[in-house]
Amino acid sequence: MSDGRALAREYLEQQKLLGGDSVILPDGATPGLRPGSVGPPENAARTPGASPGKTEGRSAQADSALPPLGLSYDPPGGDLFSNDPVPQAASLEAIAGLVASCTKCRLCEARRHTVPGEGPPEARLVVVGEGPGRVEDDTGRPFVGPAGELLTKILGAIELPRERVFICNVVKCRPPENRLPQFDEIAACIPYLFRQIEIVKPKVILAMGGTAAQTLLNTKQSLGALRNQVHRFRGIPLIVTYHPAALLRNPNWKKPTWDDVRIARRLIG
Ligand code: SF4
């Protein structure tokens, strides 16, 4: 099987997991079917009394384990004829270079280092937080310090070494006194994040904290209302969960966070 065909099959399997219809490939195989089976899994084992119409095209496994579909947000892509270098940046390094000299908002005034994000361009998971804190501003790296150590542990628990994940924030410079980034600061900075996601093309996005979730889904809904659903950002499944810094303040949120990251893990495959 060619790489292209393998990628297409992987994509179709993920869509099926999310509730899409089965697709029969020209070689006769259908994503989600075991070799040798003769029909969709739902036909082989349907719960007695269940409505066929409701479960058509959806695996029993997906029904039992994945939360419902949520919001879908497709912000416009870059304009080919624009002179703006951000949508034209060809690599994560190019974006980091643009961020390093950026003065588009007031957060440039007190920063020690810009924190563009880190991780491989082929990462299957992109983690998005709110903005750099003091240690991140000191080092130029995202999610370091106690919250970063907790994130590393969370990723390790789902067998994703931190080095294989692209980790970044909504704003790339530290808000003074760790205040929330303001609307105009987010608006100035968000093209960098959008371009990073375009370049990485992850299988799943994990939005940690209300700012990341609300920004990526273009909504004012609370984090509590956005959890436990499979949203989409430009078609990419997006899971919302608590920020590790919030978990350090409130250990009761560890269990729901664990539930959320396991959903993300299932979607990554
Ligand atoms: S926060 Fe973003 S938009 Fe503002 S100065 Fe830093 S890189 Fe530029």
Coordinates of C-alpha atoms and ligand atoms in Angstrom, one line a residue:
M1 CA 0.0 0.0 0.0
S2 CA 1.4 3.4 -1.0
D3 CA 2.0 6.1 1.7
G4 CA -0.8 8.2 0.2
R5 CA -3.3 5.3 0.4
A6 CA -2.2 4.5 4.0
L7 CA -2.7 8.2 4.9
A8 CA -6.2 8.2 3.2
R9 CA -7.2 5.0 5.1
E10 CA -6.0 6.5 8.4
Y11 CA -8.0 9.7 7.8
L12 CA -11.1 7.8 6.8
E13 CA -10.8 5.6 9.9
Q14 CA -10.6 8.7 12.1
Q15 CA -13.7 10.2 10.4
K16 CA -15.6 7.0 10.9
L17 CA -14.6 7.0 14.6
L18 CA -16.1 10.5 14.7
G19 CA -19.4 9.3 13.3
G20 CA -18.9 9.6 9.6
D21 CA -20.1 7.1 7.1
S22 CA -18.1 4.0 6.1
V23 CA -16.2 4.5 2.8
I24 CA -15.5 1.5 0.5
L25 CA -12.1 1.8 -1.0
P26 CA -11.5 0.7 -4.6
D27 CA -9.5 -2.4 -3.3
G28 CA -12.7 -3.6 -1.6
A29 CA -11.5 -2.8 1.9
T30 CA -13.5 -0.6 4.2
P31 CA -11.8 1.3 7.1
G32 CA -12.9 -0.1 10.4
L33 CA -13.5 -3.7 9.0
R34 CA -11.4 -6.6 9.9
P35 CA -9.9 -8.5 7.0
G36 CA -12.4 -11.1 5.8
S37 CA -15.5 -9.5 7.3
V38 CA -18.4 -8.9 4.8
G39 CA -20.2 -5.8 6.0
P40 CA -19.9 -2.8 8.3
P41 CA -19.4 -3.7 12.0
E42 CA -22.8 -2.2 13.0
N43 CA -24.5 -4.7 10.8
A44 CA -22.7 -7.6 12.5
A45 CA -23.5 -6.7 16.0
R46 CA -26.4 -4.3 16.6
T47 CA -27.9 -3.9 20.0
P48 CA -31.4 -5.5 20.1
G49 CA -34.0 -2.7 20.0
A50 CA -31.6 -0.1 18.8
S51 CA -32.7 2.2 15.9
P52 CA -30.8 1.2 12.8
G53 CA -31.1 4.7 11.4
K54 CA -29.5 6.3 14.4
T55 CA -26.5 4.0 14.4
E56 CA -25.9 3.7 10.7
G57 CA -22.3 4.2 9.8
R58 CA -21.1 4.6 13.4
S59 CA -19.1 1.9 15.2
A60 CA -20.4 0.6 18.5
Q61 CA -16.9 1.4 20.0
A62 CA -17.2 5.0 18.9
D63 CA -20.7 5.3 20.3
S64 CA -19.6 4.0 23.7
A65 CA -16.3 5.9 24.1
L66 CA -16.3 9.1 22.2
P67 CA -18.1 12.2 23.4
P68 CA -20.5 14.0 21.0
L69 CA -19.4 16.4 18.2
G70 CA -19.1 20.0 19.3
L71 CA -18.2 23.3 17.6
S72 CA -16.5 23.5 14.3
Y73 CA -14.5 26.6 13.4
D74 CA -12.8 27.3 10.1
P75 CA -10.9 30.7 10.2
P76 CA -9.9 32.0 6.8
G77 CA -6.5 30.9 5.5
G78 CA -3.8 33.2 4.3
D79 CA -4.2 35.4 1.2
L80 CA -1.8 34.4 -1.5
F81 CA -1.5 38.0 -2.8
S82 CA -0.9 39.6 0.6
N83 CA 2.5 40.9 1.7
D84 CA 2.0 39.7 5.2
P85 CA 4.9 37.3 5.9
V86 CA 3.1 35.2 8.5
P87 CA 0.8 33.2 6.2
Q88 CA 3.7 32.9 3.8
A89 CA 6.1 31.5 6.4
A90 CA 7.2 28.1 5.2
S91 CA 8.5 26.5 8.4
L92 CA 8.2 26.6 12.2
E93 CA 11.6 28.2 12.3
A94 CA 10.5 30.9 10.0
I95 CA 7.6 31.7 12.2
A96 CA 9.8 31.7 15.3
G97 CA 12.0 34.2 13.5
L98 CA 9.1 36.5 12.8
V99 CA 7.9 36.2 16.4
A100 CA 11.4 37.1 17.7
S101 CA 11.2 40.5 16.1
C102 CA 7.5 41.1 16.5
T103 CA 6.2 44.4 18.0
K104 CA 2.5 44.0 16.9
C105 CA 1.2 44.4 20.5
R106 CA 2.1 45.9 23.8
L107 CA 3.3 42.5 25.2
C108 CA 6.6 43.1 23.4
E109 CA 7.5 45.9 25.8
A110 CA 8.4 43.9 28.9
R111 CA 9.3 40.5 27.5
R112 CA 12.7 39.0 28.1
H113 CA 12.3 36.3 25.5
T114 CA 9.6 35.4 22.9
V115 CA 8.2 31.9 23.3
P116 CA 7.1 30.8 19.8
G117 CA 6.6 27.1 20.8
E118 CA 8.6 23.9 20.3
G119 CA 8.3 20.5 18.9
P120 CA 8.7 18.6 15.6
P121 CA 6.9 19.8 12.4
E122 CA 5.5 16.2 12.0
A123 CA 3.9 16.1 15.5
R124 CA 0.6 14.3 15.6
L125 CA -0.6 16.3 18.6
V126 CA -0.5 20.1 19.1
V127 CA -0.9 21.3 22.6
V128 CA -2.0 25.0 23.0
G129 CA -1.9 26.9 26.2
E130 CA -2.6 30.5 27.1
G131 CA 0.7 32.4 27.2
P132 CA 4.2 32.3 28.6
G133 CA 4.7 32.7 32.4
R134 CA 7.8 33.9 34.2
V135 CA 9.9 30.7 33.7
E136 CA 8.9 30.6 30.0
D137 CA 9.8 34.3 29.6
D138 CA 13.2 33.6 31.2
T139 CA 13.9 30.6 29.0
G140 CA 12.1 31.2 25.8
R141 CA 10.5 27.7 26.1
P142 CA 6.8 26.9 26.5
F143 CA 5.4 24.9 29.4
V144 CA 8.4 24.7 31.7
G145 CA 8.4 25.0 35.4
P146 CA 5.9 23.1 37.6
A147 CA 3.0 23.3 35.1
G148 CA 5.3 22.2 32.3
E149 CA 6.5 19.2 34.4
L150 CA 2.9 18.2 34.9
L151 CA 2.2 18.4 31.2
T152 CA 5.2 16.2 30.5
K153 CA 3.8 13.6 32.9
I154 CA 0.3 13.8 31.4
L155 CA 1.8 13.3 27.9
G156 CA 4.0 10.4 29.2
A157 CA 0.9 8.8 30.6
I158 CA -0.6 8.5 27.1
E159 CA 2.7 7.3 25.7
L160 CA 3.5 10.5 23.9
P161 CA 6.9 11.8 24.8
R162 CA 7.0 15.5 25.0
E163 CA 9.6 15.7 22.3
R164 CA 7.1 14.3 19.8
V165 CA 4.4 16.9 20.5
F166 CA 4.3 20.5 19.3
I167 CA 3.7 22.7 22.3
C168 CA 2.8 26.4 22.1
N169 CA 0.6 29.2 23.4
V170 CA -2.0 31.6 22.0
V171 CA 0.2 34.6 22.7
K172 CA 4.0 34.3 22.3
C173 CA 5.1 37.0 24.8
R174 CA 4.4 37.0 28.6
P175 CA 1.5 39.1 29.8
P176 CA 2.7 41.2 32.8
E177 CA 2.0 39.6 36.2
N178 CA 0.6 36.6 34.4
R179 CA -2.7 38.4 33.7
L180 CA -5.0 37.0 31.0
P181 CA -4.0 38.1 27.4
Q182 CA -6.4 40.9 26.2
F183 CA -8.6 40.7 23.2
D184 CA -6.4 42.9 21.0
E185 CA -3.2 41.1 22.0
I186 CA -4.8 37.8 21.0
A187 CA -6.0 39.2 17.7
A188 CA -2.5 40.5 16.9
C189 CA -0.8 37.2 17.8
I190 CA -3.2 34.6 16.6
P191 CA -2.0 34.5 12.9
Y192 CA 1.3 32.9 14.2
L193 CA -0.6 30.1 15.9
F194 CA -2.9 29.5 12.9
R195 CA 0.1 29.2 10.6
Q196 CA 1.9 26.9 13.1
I197 CA -1.1 24.6 13.0
E198 CA -1.3 24.8 9.2
I199 CA 2.3 23.7 9.0
V200 CA 2.2 20.9 11.5
K201 CA -1.2 19.5 10.3
P202 CA -1.7 17.5 13.5
K203 CA -4.2 14.7 13.9
V204 CA -5.5 16.3 17.1
I205 CA -5.3 19.6 18.9
L206 CA -5.5 19.7 22.7
A207 CA -6.6 23.2 23.9
M208 CA -5.5 23.6 27.6
G209 CA -7.4 26.2 29.5
G210 CA -10.3 28.6 28.6
T211 CA -8.2 31.1 26.6
A212 CA -6.9 28.5 24.2
A213 CA -10.3 26.8 23.8
Q214 CA -12.2 30.0 23.3
T215 CA -9.7 31.4 20.9
L216 CA -9.4 28.3 18.7
L217 CA -13.2 27.7 18.6
N218 CA -14.1 31.4 18.3
T219 CA -16.6 31.2 21.2
K220 CA -17.2 32.7 24.6
Q221 CA -18.5 29.4 26.1
S222 CA -16.9 28.3 29.4
L223 CA -14.3 25.6 29.6
G224 CA -16.8 23.5 31.5
A225 CA -19.3 23.7 28.7
L226 CA -16.7 23.0 26.0
R227 CA -15.2 19.9 27.7
N228 CA -16.2 16.4 26.8
Q229 CA -17.0 17.1 23.1
V230 CA -15.0 16.5 19.9
H231 CA -14.8 20.0 18.3
R232 CA -13.0 20.8 15.1
F233 CA -10.6 23.5 14.0
R234 CA -10.3 23.6 10.2
G235 CA -11.5 20.0 10.3
I236 CA -8.9 18.8 12.8
P237 CA -10.4 17.2 16.0
L238 CA -9.9 19.5 19.0
I239 CA -10.3 18.5 22.6
V240 CA -10.7 21.0 25.4
T241 CA -9.3 20.4 28.9
Y242 CA -7.9 22.2 31.9
H243 CA -4.6 24.0 31.9
P244 CA -1.9 22.2 34.0
A245 CA -1.4 25.3 36.1
A246 CA -5.1 25.1 37.1
L247 CA -4.6 21.4 38.0
L248 CA -1.8 22.4 40.4
R249 CA -4.3 24.7 42.1
N250 CA -7.2 22.3 42.0
P251 CA -6.3 18.6 42.0
N252 CA -10.0 17.7 41.7
W253 CA -9.7 18.5 38.0
K254 CA -7.0 15.8 37.4
K255 CA -9.6 13.1 36.8
P256 CA -11.6 15.0 34.1
T257 CA -8.3 16.1 32.5
W258 CA -7.2 12.4 32.4
D259 CA -10.5 11.6 30.7
D260 CA -10.0 14.3 28.1
V261 CA -6.4 13.4 27.2
R262 CA -7.4 9.8 26.8
I263 CA -10.0 10.9 24.2
A264 CA -7.3 12.8 22.4
R265 CA -5.1 9.7 22.5
R266 CA -7.8 7.6 20.9
L267 CA -8.3 10.1 18.1
I268 CA -4.5 10.2 17.5
G269 CA -4.7 6.4 17.0
Ligands
SF4_1 S1 2.4 38.7 21.9 FE1 2.4 38.1 19.8 S2 1.7 39.9 18.7 FE2 2.3 40.6 20.7 S3 4.4 41.3 20.4 FE3 4.5 39.1 21.1 S4 4.6 37.9 19.2 FE4 3.9 40.0 18.7

